Steps between C-alpha positions, in 0.01 A plus 500: 500500500388285792167539668489414869168450672517570868252338740382712790673429828266415791565458869443150645158435655449561869341153560736248664573190287281195571673221690477166315396217732728208415581362844208248535570338162873491566436334836280238331768425241767479769283260706440275197870490417581410860243220499646364176852519647391318817316236295813431295713482815255258663496282189881489491510419873231230488579358155569147624190502718285587196682238294428234764131600516455473123686169487272354771194633320607332175575172681159506665327555165705221342409255779130588462524442123670162550233399754222589253671307220535192723128522583418517126719196431340305785156583361607386152643174634184423699274560195303191393349536151247214543361653820481844333305360204259315733436817705441704182251244363321483837472881507362500143239235589389678818137609493468862607172550684579835662276787401718767338426868452551657153838630617616143572509518879313246712147612580404438860135438593284778641417468869131451415585169328675374811245597767140610525370821657370300795850366572649845449273671753465201734123464452334158529402344167129493589476881522363673193694797366258756360649648183256798513578588862587866428207570265175667613180297549167570322358738762835680535530531122163680483605740779837569328324569169265749671797679667681520164201664330466751786871587470474542121196728534656710776859543371503415128165649409367190317 
């Protein structure tokens, strides 16, 4: 005995099937393939031109290398050991009097060591510069003190 299970039969849905958008991606792929094809064609066409360019580039680099090596050899041939030793000893004996900062750089003098205030402002040397020019005098100090006490009494309640 065989049992057969029958599924119910349904009518297809009324909604139209959704259209899959593939065209933009296919166009992109096609464009990339075309570019690759054109690049290969151009390389095949201009192969000897590229070969010539790379050969010239290598020759130029080789000439530069040879020039640098010749300069090194010329420097080696012109080297005088006695003169080098004398220069090294002279540098070791040199007395360094420059004032250096803790970081090791040369410390330059402040402008006040190089010129006075009179020279800076163009005042004759005989003129006296009053260091307390902006401070109040005795009579003004008493008046200021009185005004301060009045302010404290009026606004702070002291």
